[in-house]
Amino acid sequence: MPRGPSVNLSITHKDANHIFNPTKSHATHQTTLEALRLHAGQPSKELQSLQQLDEEAVKLLEHQVDAAHRALFEMDGKALLADEVGLGKTIEVGMILKEMHYRDTDSSVLILTPAQLAKQWQAELFEKFGLEFVCNYDDDFEGFDAHDHIIASIDTAKSNRYRETVLRRRWDVLVLDEAHYVKNEETNRYDLIEELRYNYAFFLTATPIQNELTDLYNIVSLLRPGLFGSRDVFHNYFTDSGQQTLINRETLQERLRQVMIRNRRDETDIDFTDRHIYTRSFKPTDAELDLYQALTEYVRNRYAESQGQHLVLATLQKEIVSSPFALKQTIDKQLDELNELTHRDELESIRNMIETIETVTKLDRLDDIVEEARDHVPKSRVIVFTQFLPTLWAIISRLDEQDYTTHAFHGGLSSSEKEAVIDAFREEGGILVSTDAMNEGRNLQFCNVMVNYDLPWNPMKVEQRIGRIHRIGQKRDVYVFNMALEDTIEEYVVEKLFHKIDLFQQTVGELSAVLTRLEGDDQSFEDEVFERLMHADTERELENDFDAMAVDLEEQQELAEKLHEFNSGVFEGFDLGTSDA
């Protein structure tokens, strides 16, 4: 991508206006030519594609329509969409891409996201806007030179396997989600975006500044090179000598208006309903607790021996608190594949213990939870989430015995089958039991009661579940019931971590701000939970480890809150697009 002109570093404040308005270069001329393509054949500066949208699939809000219009026609197709969390930046991009498709300016589109959001983007763009993209996690993905409309994790795109191919193409449109991930100019992510060639670009982030004003400079400079001059000039002009206090705020905002759109919650008409969280912990039977302890001991021994089986071992540890049915399926698979006699003996012993389980505590108590949920919201629909398919079928079977109307939603269903399940749930009511396949872009605002039968260790995934029902368009308060087994890793995660800093009340964006700071490059939040379980020799040590992790979370949350306050200061009074901007 052509870069802006170089800037003399020995510049005083009075020269700033000259620096921030560099003479028109080849890059500027190229941008002008590219912008004209938006009007070719469709000269109107109105969103022509709105009439093609299915009103049942997507409910557009005024600030979203305005953002899409400004990004396309006032910013010439290069914009930083920086709405606060929960205001629908994905919807804004969907509208932009739909309009570009209508105007035939989307021959090749690359959407880069964090790995966990790629499939959700794919689902939302198809379901709401009818836009088909291949995802790098799809079985039929053949590489970045084999498809024209691609959604991929940014880490996949920057990998040695794909980087050269990604950079070889000139893309019509680049979309970068969670743009704050490229704030550091010394990372491979930053280098990839800097070297990418494209005609139009839309960056998304609710937190343009994560640590310091340099974050904002780096993100904007990738999108609009030269807008702020050099990094030194930017700092000299907008911060005091100690680099702590923002100065010349009005000039900063004037420049930002050329590239950034930021809507705030309190300036929209959206009235988000309250969410109510209830956690119910149940004491397992002696047989269940013996099984849990035997399985945990097996996992710890295997963890110490092998670095290559961590994912399988972590899955076993999650399954044991979900249901014996989920654990049995994985144990059987391991026995089919395992040739080592010692480990086979251990697994067969665990398998025999599963057979002795006569009472499944969670299943017995699920009916109580469902009744309690319905006491809060009479005649309501209820969604029950589990991570594992065998658990799903066990729940369905138990609820059927109680004469509930049930619906099963899981990844093994085709797109049309999934639609039929959702339609039946909407029309018939009852209880929908779902795996986390439901996370992928489904909006179920007609339901407002959820039960987490088992809980992912990553609070982001929990929030994505809740986000299916607690989002724009929900008219009622939302009730979430969490189930946990006492004296297990599940209880530690819920009580020591999630409730410790009230993570259940936070949004995806807020959690992302906290977890991004906590996670290392090679270790996820779930990895950290698993390692603490594996390395603790006693229950007291495990409790201390989780207390320490909760302290880390509290510290990161405080930093995230300070960041929010700083962002508010930078963008206070930010003009959202008046005619004289």
Coordinates of C-alpha atoms in Angstrom, one line a residue:
M1 CA 0.0 0.0 0.0
P2 CA 1.5 3.4 -0.9
R3 CA 2.7 5.3 2.1
G4 CA 2.5 9.0 3.0
P5 CA 5.4 11.4 2.5
S6 CA 8.2 11.5 5.0
V7 CA 8.2 14.3 7.6
N8 CA 11.0 16.4 9.0
L9 CA 11.3 15.6 12.7
S10 CA 12.6 19.0 13.7
I11 CA 9.2 20.6 13.7
T12 CA 7.7 23.1 16.1
H13 CA 4.1 23.2 17.2
K14 CA 3.3 26.2 14.9
D15 CA 4.3 24.0 11.9
A16 CA 1.9 21.3 12.9
N17 CA -1.0 22.4 10.6
H18 CA 1.4 22.2 7.6
I19 CA 2.5 18.7 8.7
F20 CA -1.0 17.4 9.2
N21 CA -1.9 18.6 5.7
P22 CA 0.8 17.1 3.4
T23 CA 0.8 18.0 -0.2
K24 CA -1.2 15.7 -2.5
S25 CA 1.1 12.8 -3.4
H26 CA 0.7 9.8 -5.6
A27 CA -0.9 8.0 -2.7
T28 CA -3.5 10.7 -2.3
H29 CA -4.2 10.7 -6.0
Q30 CA -4.6 6.9 -6.0
T31 CA -7.1 7.2 -3.1
T32 CA -9.1 9.7 -5.1
L33 CA -9.3 7.4 -8.1
E34 CA -10.3 4.5 -5.9
A35 CA -13.0 6.5 -4.2
L36 CA -14.5 7.4 -7.6
R37 CA -15.2 3.6 -8.2
L38 CA -17.8 3.8 -5.4
H39 CA -19.9 6.1 -7.6
A40 CA -19.3 4.4 -11.0
G41 CA -22.6 3.2 -12.4
Q42 CA -24.4 4.2 -9.1
P43 CA -23.5 7.9 -8.7
S44 CA -26.0 8.5 -5.8
K45 CA -24.5 9.0 -2.4
E46 CA -27.3 7.0 -0.8
L47 CA -27.2 3.4 0.5
Q48 CA -28.9 1.8 -2.5
S49 CA -28.7 -1.8 -1.1
L50 CA -30.9 -1.1 2.0
Q51 CA -34.0 -2.2 0.1
Q52 CA -32.5 -5.6 -0.5
L53 CA -32.1 -6.4 3.2
D54 CA -34.4 -8.8 5.0
E55 CA -36.1 -6.9 7.8
E56 CA -36.6 -10.1 9.7
A57 CA -32.8 -10.9 9.6
V58 CA -31.4 -7.6 10.6
K59 CA -32.9 -4.6 12.4
L60 CA -30.9 -1.5 11.4
L61 CA -30.5 1.4 13.8
E62 CA -30.0 5.0 12.9
H63 CA -26.4 5.3 14.1
Q64 CA -25.5 2.1 12.1
V65 CA -26.9 3.5 8.9
D66 CA -25.2 6.8 9.5
A67 CA -21.9 5.1 10.2
A68 CA -22.0 3.0 7.0
H69 CA -22.9 6.1 4.9
R70 CA -20.1 8.2 6.3
A71 CA -17.5 5.5 6.0
L72 CA -18.3 5.1 2.3
F73 CA -19.1 8.5 1.1
E74 CA -17.5 11.0 3.5
M75 CA -14.3 9.0 4.2
D76 CA -13.8 7.6 0.7
G77 CA -14.0 4.0 1.9
K78 CA -11.3 4.1 4.6
A79 CA -12.6 4.4 8.1
L80 CA -12.0 3.4 11.7
L81 CA -15.3 2.3 13.2
A82 CA -14.8 2.8 16.9
D83 CA -18.2 2.6 18.5
E84 CA -18.4 1.6 22.1
V85 CA -19.0 -2.0 22.9
G86 CA -22.4 -3.4 22.0
L87 CA -23.5 -0.9 19.3
G88 CA -23.2 -3.2 16.3
K89 CA -19.9 -2.4 14.5
T90 CA -20.3 -5.8 12.7
I91 CA -23.7 -4.7 11.4
E92 CA -22.1 -1.4 10.1
V93 CA -19.5 -3.4 8.2
G94 CA -22.1 -5.7 6.9
M95 CA -24.0 -2.7 5.5
I96 CA -20.9 -1.3 4.0
L97 CA -20.0 -4.6 2.3
K98 CA -23.6 -5.1 1.1
E99 CA -23.5 -1.6 -0.5
M100 CA -20.1 -2.3 -2.1
H101 CA -21.4 -5.6 -3.5
Y102 CA -24.4 -3.7 -4.9
R103 CA -22.0 -1.2 -6.6
D104 CA -19.6 -4.0 -7.8
T105 CA -16.6 -2.7 -5.8
D106 CA -16.0 -5.9 -3.8
S107 CA -14.2 -8.2 -6.3
S108 CA -11.9 -9.4 -3.5
V109 CA -12.5 -8.9 0.2
L110 CA -10.3 -10.0 3.1
I111 CA -11.7 -9.9 6.6
L112 CA -9.1 -10.5 9.4
T113 CA -10.4 -11.2 12.9
P114 CA -9.3 -12.9 16.1
A115 CA -9.4 -16.6 15.7
Q116 CA -12.4 -17.1 18.0
L117 CA -14.6 -14.6 16.0
A118 CA -14.0 -15.8 12.5
K119 CA -16.9 -18.2 12.2
Q120 CA -19.2 -15.8 14.0
W121 CA -18.4 -13.2 11.3
Q122 CA -19.1 -15.7 8.6
A123 CA -22.4 -16.6 10.0
E124 CA -23.6 -13.0 10.7
L125 CA -22.7 -11.8 7.2
F126 CA -24.5 -14.6 5.6
E127 CA -27.6 -14.7 7.8
K128 CA -28.1 -10.9 8.0
F129 CA -26.8 -9.7 4.6
G130 CA -26.7 -12.7 2.4
L131 CA -23.0 -12.3 1.8
E132 CA -21.1 -15.6 1.4
F133 CA -17.5 -15.8 2.6
V134 CA -15.2 -18.8 3.0
C135 CA -13.5 -19.1 6.4
N136 CA -10.0 -20.4 6.9
Y137 CA -11.5 -22.9 9.3
D138 CA -13.8 -24.4 6.6
D139 CA -13.0 -27.8 5.2
D140 CA -13.1 -26.3 1.6
F141 CA -10.7 -23.5 2.3
E142 CA -7.9 -23.8 -0.3
G143 CA -5.7 -20.8 0.5
F144 CA -5.8 -17.0 0.1
D145 CA -5.3 -17.2 -3.6
A146 CA -8.1 -19.6 -4.3
H147 CA -11.1 -17.5 -3.0
D148 CA -12.2 -13.9 -3.5
H149 CA -14.2 -13.4 -0.3
I150 CA -12.3 -14.7 2.7
I151 CA -12.6 -14.4 6.5
A152 CA -9.5 -15.5 8.4
S153 CA -7.8 -15.1 11.7
I154 CA -5.1 -12.5 11.5
D155 CA -2.6 -15.1 12.9
T156 CA -3.4 -17.5 10.1
A157 CA -2.8 -14.7 7.6
K158 CA 0.5 -13.7 9.0
S159 CA 1.8 -17.3 9.4
N160 CA 4.8 -18.5 7.3
R161 CA 2.4 -20.8 5.4
Y162 CA 0.2 -18.0 4.1
R163 CA 1.9 -14.6 4.5
E164 CA 3.4 -14.5 1.0
T165 CA 0.2 -15.4 -0.7
V166 CA -1.8 -12.8 1.3
L167 CA 0.6 -10.1 0.4
R168 CA 0.9 -11.0 -3.2
R169 CA -2.7 -10.0 -3.9
R170 CA -4.2 -6.5 -4.1
W171 CA -7.5 -6.7 -2.3
D172 CA -10.5 -4.5 -3.1
V173 CA -11.5 -4.4 0.6
L174 CA -9.7 -5.1 3.8
V175 CA -11.7 -5.4 7.1
L176 CA -9.7 -5.6 10.3
D177 CA -11.7 -6.5 13.4
E178 CA -10.3 -5.8 16.9
A179 CA -7.8 -3.4 15.3
H180 CA -6.2 -2.7 18.7
Y181 CA -4.4 -6.1 18.2
V182 CA -2.1 -4.4 15.7
K183 CA -1.3 -1.4 17.9
N184 CA 2.3 -2.4 18.4
E185 CA 4.5 -1.6 15.4
E186 CA 7.1 -4.1 16.4
T187 CA 4.8 -7.2 15.9
N188 CA 4.3 -9.4 12.9
R189 CA 0.6 -8.5 12.9
Y190 CA 1.4 -4.8 12.4
D191 CA 3.9 -5.6 9.7
L192 CA 1.3 -7.7 7.8
I193 CA -1.3 -4.9 7.8
E194 CA 1.4 -2.3 6.8
E195 CA 2.4 -4.4 3.8
L196 CA -1.0 -5.4 2.7
R197 CA -2.3 -3.7 -0.5
Y198 CA -5.9 -2.7 -0.8
N199 CA -8.3 -0.1 -2.2
Y200 CA -10.7 0.3 0.7
A201 CA -10.3 -0.5 4.4
F202 CA -12.5 -0.6 7.5
F203 CA -10.9 -1.1 10.9
L204 CA -13.0 -1.9 14.0
T205 CA -12.2 -1.4 17.6
A206 CA -14.1 -0.2 20.7
T207 CA -10.7 0.7 22.4
P208 CA -8.5 2.6 19.9
I209 CA -6.2 3.4 22.9
Q210 CA -5.2 0.5 25.1
N211 CA -2.1 1.7 26.8
E212 CA -1.0 5.1 25.5
L213 CA -1.8 7.6 22.7
T214 CA 0.8 5.8 20.5
D215 CA -1.8 3.0 20.1
L216 CA -4.1 5.4 18.3
Y217 CA -1.3 6.8 16.2
N218 CA -0.3 3.4 15.0
I219 CA -3.8 2.2 14.1
V220 CA -4.7 5.4 12.3
S221 CA -1.3 5.5 10.5
L222 CA -2.0 2.1 9.0
L223 CA -5.3 3.2 7.7
R224 CA -4.4 6.8 6.7
P225 CA -0.6 7.1 6.4
G226 CA 0.6 10.7 6.9
L227 CA -2.5 11.9 8.6
F228 CA -0.7 12.6 11.9
G229 CA 2.8 13.2 10.5
S230 CA 5.7 11.4 12.2
R231 CA 5.3 9.6 15.6
D232 CA 7.6 12.2 17.3
V233 CA 5.6 15.1 15.9
F234 CA 2.4 13.5 17.0
H235 CA 3.6 13.1 20.6
N236 CA 5.2 16.5 20.8
Y237 CA 2.0 18.2 19.6
F238 CA -0.7 16.1 21.5
T239 CA 1.0 15.3 24.8
D240 CA 2.9 17.3 27.4
S241 CA 6.6 16.9 28.0
G242 CA 5.9 14.0 30.4
Q243 CA 3.8 12.2 27.8
Q244 CA 1.1 11.9 30.3
T245 CA -1.5 14.6 29.6
L246 CA -3.4 15.2 26.4
I247 CA -3.1 18.7 24.9
N248 CA -4.4 20.3 21.8
R249 CA -7.5 18.0 22.0
E250 CA -9.6 19.9 19.5
T251 CA -6.9 19.5 16.8
L252 CA -6.7 15.8 17.6
Q253 CA -10.4 15.4 17.2
E254 CA -10.4 17.5 14.0
R255 CA -7.9 15.0 12.5
L256 CA -9.8 12.0 13.8
R257 CA -13.0 13.2 12.2
Q258 CA -11.4 12.5 8.8
V259 CA -11.0 8.8 9.6
M260 CA -12.9 7.8 12.7
I261 CA -16.5 7.2 13.5
R262 CA -17.4 6.7 17.2
N263 CA -20.8 6.3 18.7
R264 CA -21.4 6.1 22.4
R265 CA -24.1 4.1 24.2
D266 CA -25.5 7.1 26.0
E267 CA -25.9 9.0 22.7
T268 CA -28.1 6.3 21.1
D269 CA -31.7 5.4 21.6
I270 CA -30.7 1.8 22.7
D271 CA -32.1 0.8 26.1
F272 CA -30.2 -2.3 27.1
T273 CA -32.1 -4.5 29.5
D274 CA -30.7 -5.8 32.8
R275 CA -29.2 -9.3 33.2
H276 CA -29.6 -11.3 36.3
I277 CA -27.1 -14.1 37.2
Y278 CA -27.7 -17.0 39.5
T279 CA -25.2 -19.8 40.3
R280 CA -26.3 -23.1 41.8
S281 CA -23.6 -25.4 43.1
F282 CA -24.5 -29.0 43.9
K283 CA -22.7 -31.7 45.9
P284 CA -21.8 -34.7 43.8
T285 CA -22.5 -38.2 44.9
D286 CA -19.7 -40.2 46.4
A287 CA -19.4 -42.2 43.2
E288 CA -19.2 -39.0 41.1
L289 CA -16.6 -37.5 43.4
D290 CA -14.5 -40.7 43.3
L291 CA -14.7 -40.7 39.5
Y292 CA -13.7 -37.0 39.4
Q293 CA -10.7 -37.6 41.6
A294 CA -9.5 -40.7 39.7
L295 CA -9.8 -38.9 36.4
T296 CA -8.0 -35.8 37.7
E297 CA -5.2 -38.0 39.0
Y298 CA -4.9 -39.7 35.6
V299 CA -4.8 -36.4 33.8
R300 CA -2.1 -35.0 36.1
N301 CA 0.1 -38.0 35.6
R302 CA -0.3 -37.9 31.8
Y303 CA 0.2 -34.1 31.8
A304 CA 3.6 -34.5 33.5
E305 CA 4.6 -37.2 31.0
S306 CA 3.5 -35.7 27.7
Q307 CA 3.4 -32.3 26.2
G308 CA 1.6 -33.4 23.1
Q309 CA -1.7 -34.6 24.7
H310 CA -2.6 -31.4 26.6
L311 CA -5.7 -30.6 24.5
V312 CA -7.1 -34.2 25.0
L313 CA -6.3 -34.1 28.7
A314 CA -8.0 -30.7 29.2
T315 CA -11.0 -32.0 27.3
L316 CA -11.3 -35.0 29.7
Q317 CA -11.1 -32.6 32.7
K318 CA -14.0 -30.5 31.2
E319 CA -16.1 -33.6 30.4
I320 CA -15.9 -35.0 33.9
V321 CA -17.9 -32.0 35.2
S322 CA -20.3 -32.1 32.3
S323 CA -21.5 -35.7 32.4
P324 CA -20.2 -39.2 32.6
F325 CA -21.7 -39.7 29.1
A326 CA -19.3 -37.2 27.6
L327 CA -16.4 -38.6 29.4
K328 CA -17.3 -42.2 28.4
Q329 CA -17.2 -41.3 24.7
T330 CA -13.7 -39.8 24.9
I331 CA -12.4 -42.7 27.1
D332 CA -13.7 -45.2 24.6
K333 CA -12.0 -43.4 21.8
Q334 CA -8.7 -43.3 23.7
L335 CA -9.0 -47.1 24.4
D336 CA -9.4 -47.8 20.7
E337 CA -6.3 -45.8 19.9
L338 CA -4.0 -46.6 22.9
N339 CA -1.5 -49.5 22.8
E340 CA 0.4 -48.7 26.0
L341 CA -0.7 -51.3 28.6
T342 CA -0.2 -49.1 31.7
H343 CA -2.4 -46.3 30.5
R344 CA -4.9 -48.7 29.1
D345 CA -5.3 -50.2 32.6
E346 CA -5.9 -46.8 34.1
L347 CA -8.4 -45.8 31.4
E348 CA -10.3 -49.1 31.7
S349 CA -10.5 -48.6 35.5
I350 CA -12.0 -45.1 34.9
R351 CA -14.3 -46.6 32.3
N352 CA -15.5 -49.2 34.9
M353 CA -16.1 -46.4 37.4
I354 CA -18.3 -44.6 34.9
E355 CA -20.5 -47.7 34.6
T356 CA -21.2 -47.7 38.3
I357 CA -22.6 -44.1 38.2
E358 CA -26.3 -44.5 39.0
T359 CA -27.2 -40.9 39.8
V360 CA -26.1 -37.9 37.7
T361 CA -26.5 -35.0 40.1
K362 CA -26.7 -32.3 37.4
L363 CA -29.4 -34.1 35.5
D364 CA -31.4 -34.6 38.7
R365 CA -31.1 -30.9 39.5
L366 CA -31.7 -29.6 36.0
D367 CA -35.5 -29.9 36.4
D368 CA -35.3 -27.7 39.6
I369 CA -33.3 -25.1 37.7
V370 CA -35.7 -25.1 34.8
E371 CA -38.6 -24.7 37.2
E372 CA -36.8 -21.9 39.0
A373 CA -36.1 -20.1 35.7
R374 CA -39.8 -20.4 34.8
D375 CA -40.8 -19.0 38.2
H376 CA -38.8 -15.9 37.3
V377 CA -40.3 -15.7 33.8
P378 CA -43.5 -17.6 33.5
K379 CA -44.2 -19.4 30.2
S380 CA -40.8 -18.5 28.9
R381 CA -38.5 -20.3 26.5
V382 CA -35.3 -21.6 28.0
I383 CA -31.9 -22.3 26.4
V384 CA -29.7 -24.9 28.0
F385 CA -26.0 -24.8 26.9
T386 CA -23.5 -27.6 27.1
Q387 CA -20.1 -28.1 25.5
F388 CA -20.5 -31.7 24.6
L389 CA -22.9 -33.6 22.3
P390 CA -23.3 -36.7 24.5
T391 CA -24.3 -34.4 27.4
L392 CA -26.8 -32.7 25.1
W393 CA -28.6 -36.0 24.3
A394 CA -28.6 -37.0 27.9
I395 CA -30.3 -33.7 28.8
I396 CA -32.8 -34.1 25.9
S397 CA -33.7 -37.6 27.1
R398 CA -34.2 -36.4 30.7
L399 CA -36.3 -33.4 29.7
D400 CA -38.4 -35.6 27.4
E401 CA -39.2 -37.9 30.3
Q402 CA -40.6 -34.8 32.1
D403 CA -42.8 -34.1 29.1
Y404 CA -41.1 -30.8 28.2
T405 CA -41.1 -29.7 24.5
T406 CA -37.4 -30.0 23.5
H407 CA -35.3 -28.9 20.6
A408 CA -31.7 -30.0 19.9
F409 CA -29.2 -27.6 18.2
H410 CA -25.6 -28.8 17.4
G411 CA -22.9 -28.5 14.8
G412 CA -23.9 -31.8 13.1
L413 CA -27.0 -30.1 11.7
S414 CA -27.1 -28.7 8.2
S415 CA -27.9 -24.9 7.8
S416 CA -31.5 -25.7 6.8
E417 CA -31.9 -28.1 9.8
K418 CA -30.5 -25.4 12.1
E419 CA -33.0 -22.9 10.8
A420 CA -35.8 -25.4 11.3
V421 CA -34.8 -26.0 14.9
I422 CA -34.8 -22.2 15.7
D423 CA -38.1 -21.7 13.9
A424 CA -39.7 -24.5 16.0
F425 CA -38.2 -23.1 19.2
R426 CA -39.6 -19.7 18.4
E427 CA -43.1 -21.0 17.5
E428 CA -43.5 -23.9 20.0
G429 CA -41.5 -22.6 22.9
G430 CA -40.1 -25.2 25.4
I431 CA -36.5 -25.9 26.0
L432 CA -33.7 -25.6 23.4
V433 CA -30.6 -27.6 24.3
S434 CA -27.5 -26.5 22.4
T435 CA -23.8 -27.0 22.1
D436 CA -21.6 -24.0 21.5
A437 CA -22.4 -24.2 17.8
M438 CA -25.1 -21.7 18.7
N439 CA -22.4 -19.1 19.3
E440 CA -21.9 -18.6 15.7
G441 CA -23.9 -15.5 15.0
R442 CA -27.4 -16.5 16.2
N443 CA -29.6 -13.8 17.6
L444 CA -32.4 -15.2 19.9
Q445 CA -33.9 -12.1 21.4
F446 CA -37.3 -13.8 21.6
C447 CA -35.8 -15.9 24.5
N448 CA -34.5 -14.3 27.7
V449 CA -33.7 -17.3 30.0
M450 CA -30.5 -19.3 29.8
V451 CA -29.0 -22.2 31.7
N452 CA -25.3 -23.0 31.6
Y453 CA -25.3 -26.7 32.3
D454 CA -21.5 -26.7 32.1
L455 CA -19.3 -23.7 31.8
P456 CA -16.3 -23.0 29.4
W457 CA -13.3 -21.9 31.4
N458 CA -12.9 -18.8 29.2
P459 CA -15.4 -16.1 30.3
M460 CA -15.4 -14.8 26.7
K461 CA -17.1 -17.9 25.5
V462 CA -19.6 -17.7 28.4
E463 CA -20.4 -14.1 27.3
Q464 CA -20.8 -15.2 23.7
R465 CA -23.5 -17.6 24.9
I466 CA -25.3 -14.9 26.9
G467 CA -24.9 -12.6 23.9
R468 CA -27.3 -14.8 21.9
I469 CA -30.2 -13.4 24.0
H470 CA -28.8 -10.3 25.7
R471 CA -28.2 -7.9 22.8
I472 CA -29.7 -5.1 20.8
G473 CA -33.4 -5.9 20.3
Q474 CA -33.9 -7.7 23.6
K475 CA -37.0 -6.2 25.2
R476 CA -37.0 -8.1 28.6
D477 CA -34.5 -8.6 31.4
V478 CA -32.3 -11.6 30.9
Y479 CA -31.9 -14.4 33.4
V480 CA -28.8 -16.7 33.4
F481 CA -28.5 -19.8 35.6
N482 CA -25.2 -21.4 36.1
M483 CA -24.8 -25.0 37.3
A484 CA -21.6 -26.2 39.0
L485 CA -20.4 -29.3 40.9
E486 CA -18.9 -28.6 44.3
D487 CA -15.3 -29.7 45.0
T488 CA -14.4 -29.7 41.3
I489 CA -12.5 -27.4 38.9
E490 CA -15.9 -26.0 37.8
E491 CA -16.6 -24.6 41.3
Y492 CA -13.2 -22.9 41.4
V493 CA -13.7 -21.3 38.0
V494 CA -17.1 -20.0 38.8
E495 CA -16.6 -18.8 42.4
K496 CA -12.9 -17.9 42.4
L497 CA -12.7 -16.3 39.0
F498 CA -16.0 -15.4 37.3
H499 CA -17.8 -14.1 40.4
K500 CA -14.7 -12.6 41.9
I501 CA -14.7 -9.7 39.6
D502 CA -18.3 -10.0 38.3
L503 CA -17.3 -11.3 34.9
F504 CA -20.8 -12.4 34.1
Q505 CA -21.9 -8.8 34.0
Q506 CA -19.4 -7.7 31.4
T507 CA -19.7 -7.6 27.6
V508 CA -17.5 -9.3 25.1
G509 CA -15.6 -6.1 24.4
E510 CA -15.0 -5.4 28.1
L511 CA -13.9 -9.0 28.6
S512 CA -11.6 -8.8 25.6
A513 CA -9.9 -5.7 27.1
V514 CA -9.3 -7.6 30.3
L515 CA -8.3 -10.9 28.9
T516 CA -6.0 -9.5 26.2
R517 CA -3.9 -7.9 28.9
L518 CA -3.8 -11.1 30.9
E519 CA -3.1 -13.6 28.2
G520 CA 0.4 -14.1 26.8
D521 CA 1.2 -14.7 23.1
D522 CA 1.3 -18.4 23.5
Q523 CA -1.1 -19.0 26.5
S524 CA -4.8 -18.6 26.6
F525 CA -7.0 -18.0 29.6
E526 CA -8.1 -21.7 29.5
D527 CA -4.5 -22.8 29.3
E528 CA -3.8 -20.9 32.5
V529 CA -6.7 -22.5 34.3
F530 CA -5.7 -26.0 33.3
E531 CA -2.0 -25.5 34.3
R532 CA -3.0 -24.2 37.7
L533 CA -5.1 -27.3 38.2
M534 CA -2.3 -29.6 37.1
H535 CA 0.4 -28.1 39.2
A536 CA -1.4 -27.7 42.5
D537 CA -0.5 -30.6 44.9
T538 CA -3.1 -29.8 47.5
E539 CA -6.6 -28.3 47.6
R540 CA -5.2 -25.4 49.6
E541 CA -2.5 -24.7 47.0
L542 CA -5.1 -24.9 44.2
E543 CA -7.3 -22.4 46.1
N544 CA -4.3 -20.0 46.6
D545 CA -3.4 -20.3 42.9
F546 CA -6.9 -19.3 41.8
D547 CA -6.9 -16.5 44.3
A548 CA -3.7 -15.2 42.7
M549 CA -5.3 -15.5 39.3
A550 CA -8.3 -13.6 40.5
V551 CA -6.0 -10.8 41.7
D552 CA -4.4 -10.7 38.3
L553 CA -7.9 -10.4 36.7
E554 CA -8.8 -7.6 39.1
E555 CA -5.6 -5.7 38.2
Q556 CA -6.3 -6.1 34.5
Q557 CA -9.9 -4.9 35.0
E558 CA -8.7 -1.8 36.9
L559 CA -6.3 -1.1 34.0
A560 CA -9.1 -1.6 31.5
E561 CA -11.3 0.8 33.4
K562 CA -8.6 3.4 33.5
L563 CA -8.2 2.9 29.8
H564 CA -11.9 3.5 29.3
E565 CA -11.7 6.7 31.3
F566 CA -8.7 7.9 29.2
N567 CA -10.5 7.0 26.0
S568 CA -13.5 9.0 27.2
G569 CA -11.2 12.0 27.8
V570 CA -9.6 11.8 24.4
F571 CA -13.0 11.5 22.6
E572 CA -15.0 13.7 25.0
G573 CA -17.2 16.0 22.8
F574 CA -16.1 14.1 19.7
D575 CA -18.2 15.4 16.8
L576 CA -20.1 12.5 15.3
G577 CA -20.5 14.0 11.9
T578 CA -22.2 17.3 11.8
S579 CA -22.3 19.1 8.5
D580 CA -19.5 21.4 9.3
A581 CA -17.1 18.7 10.5

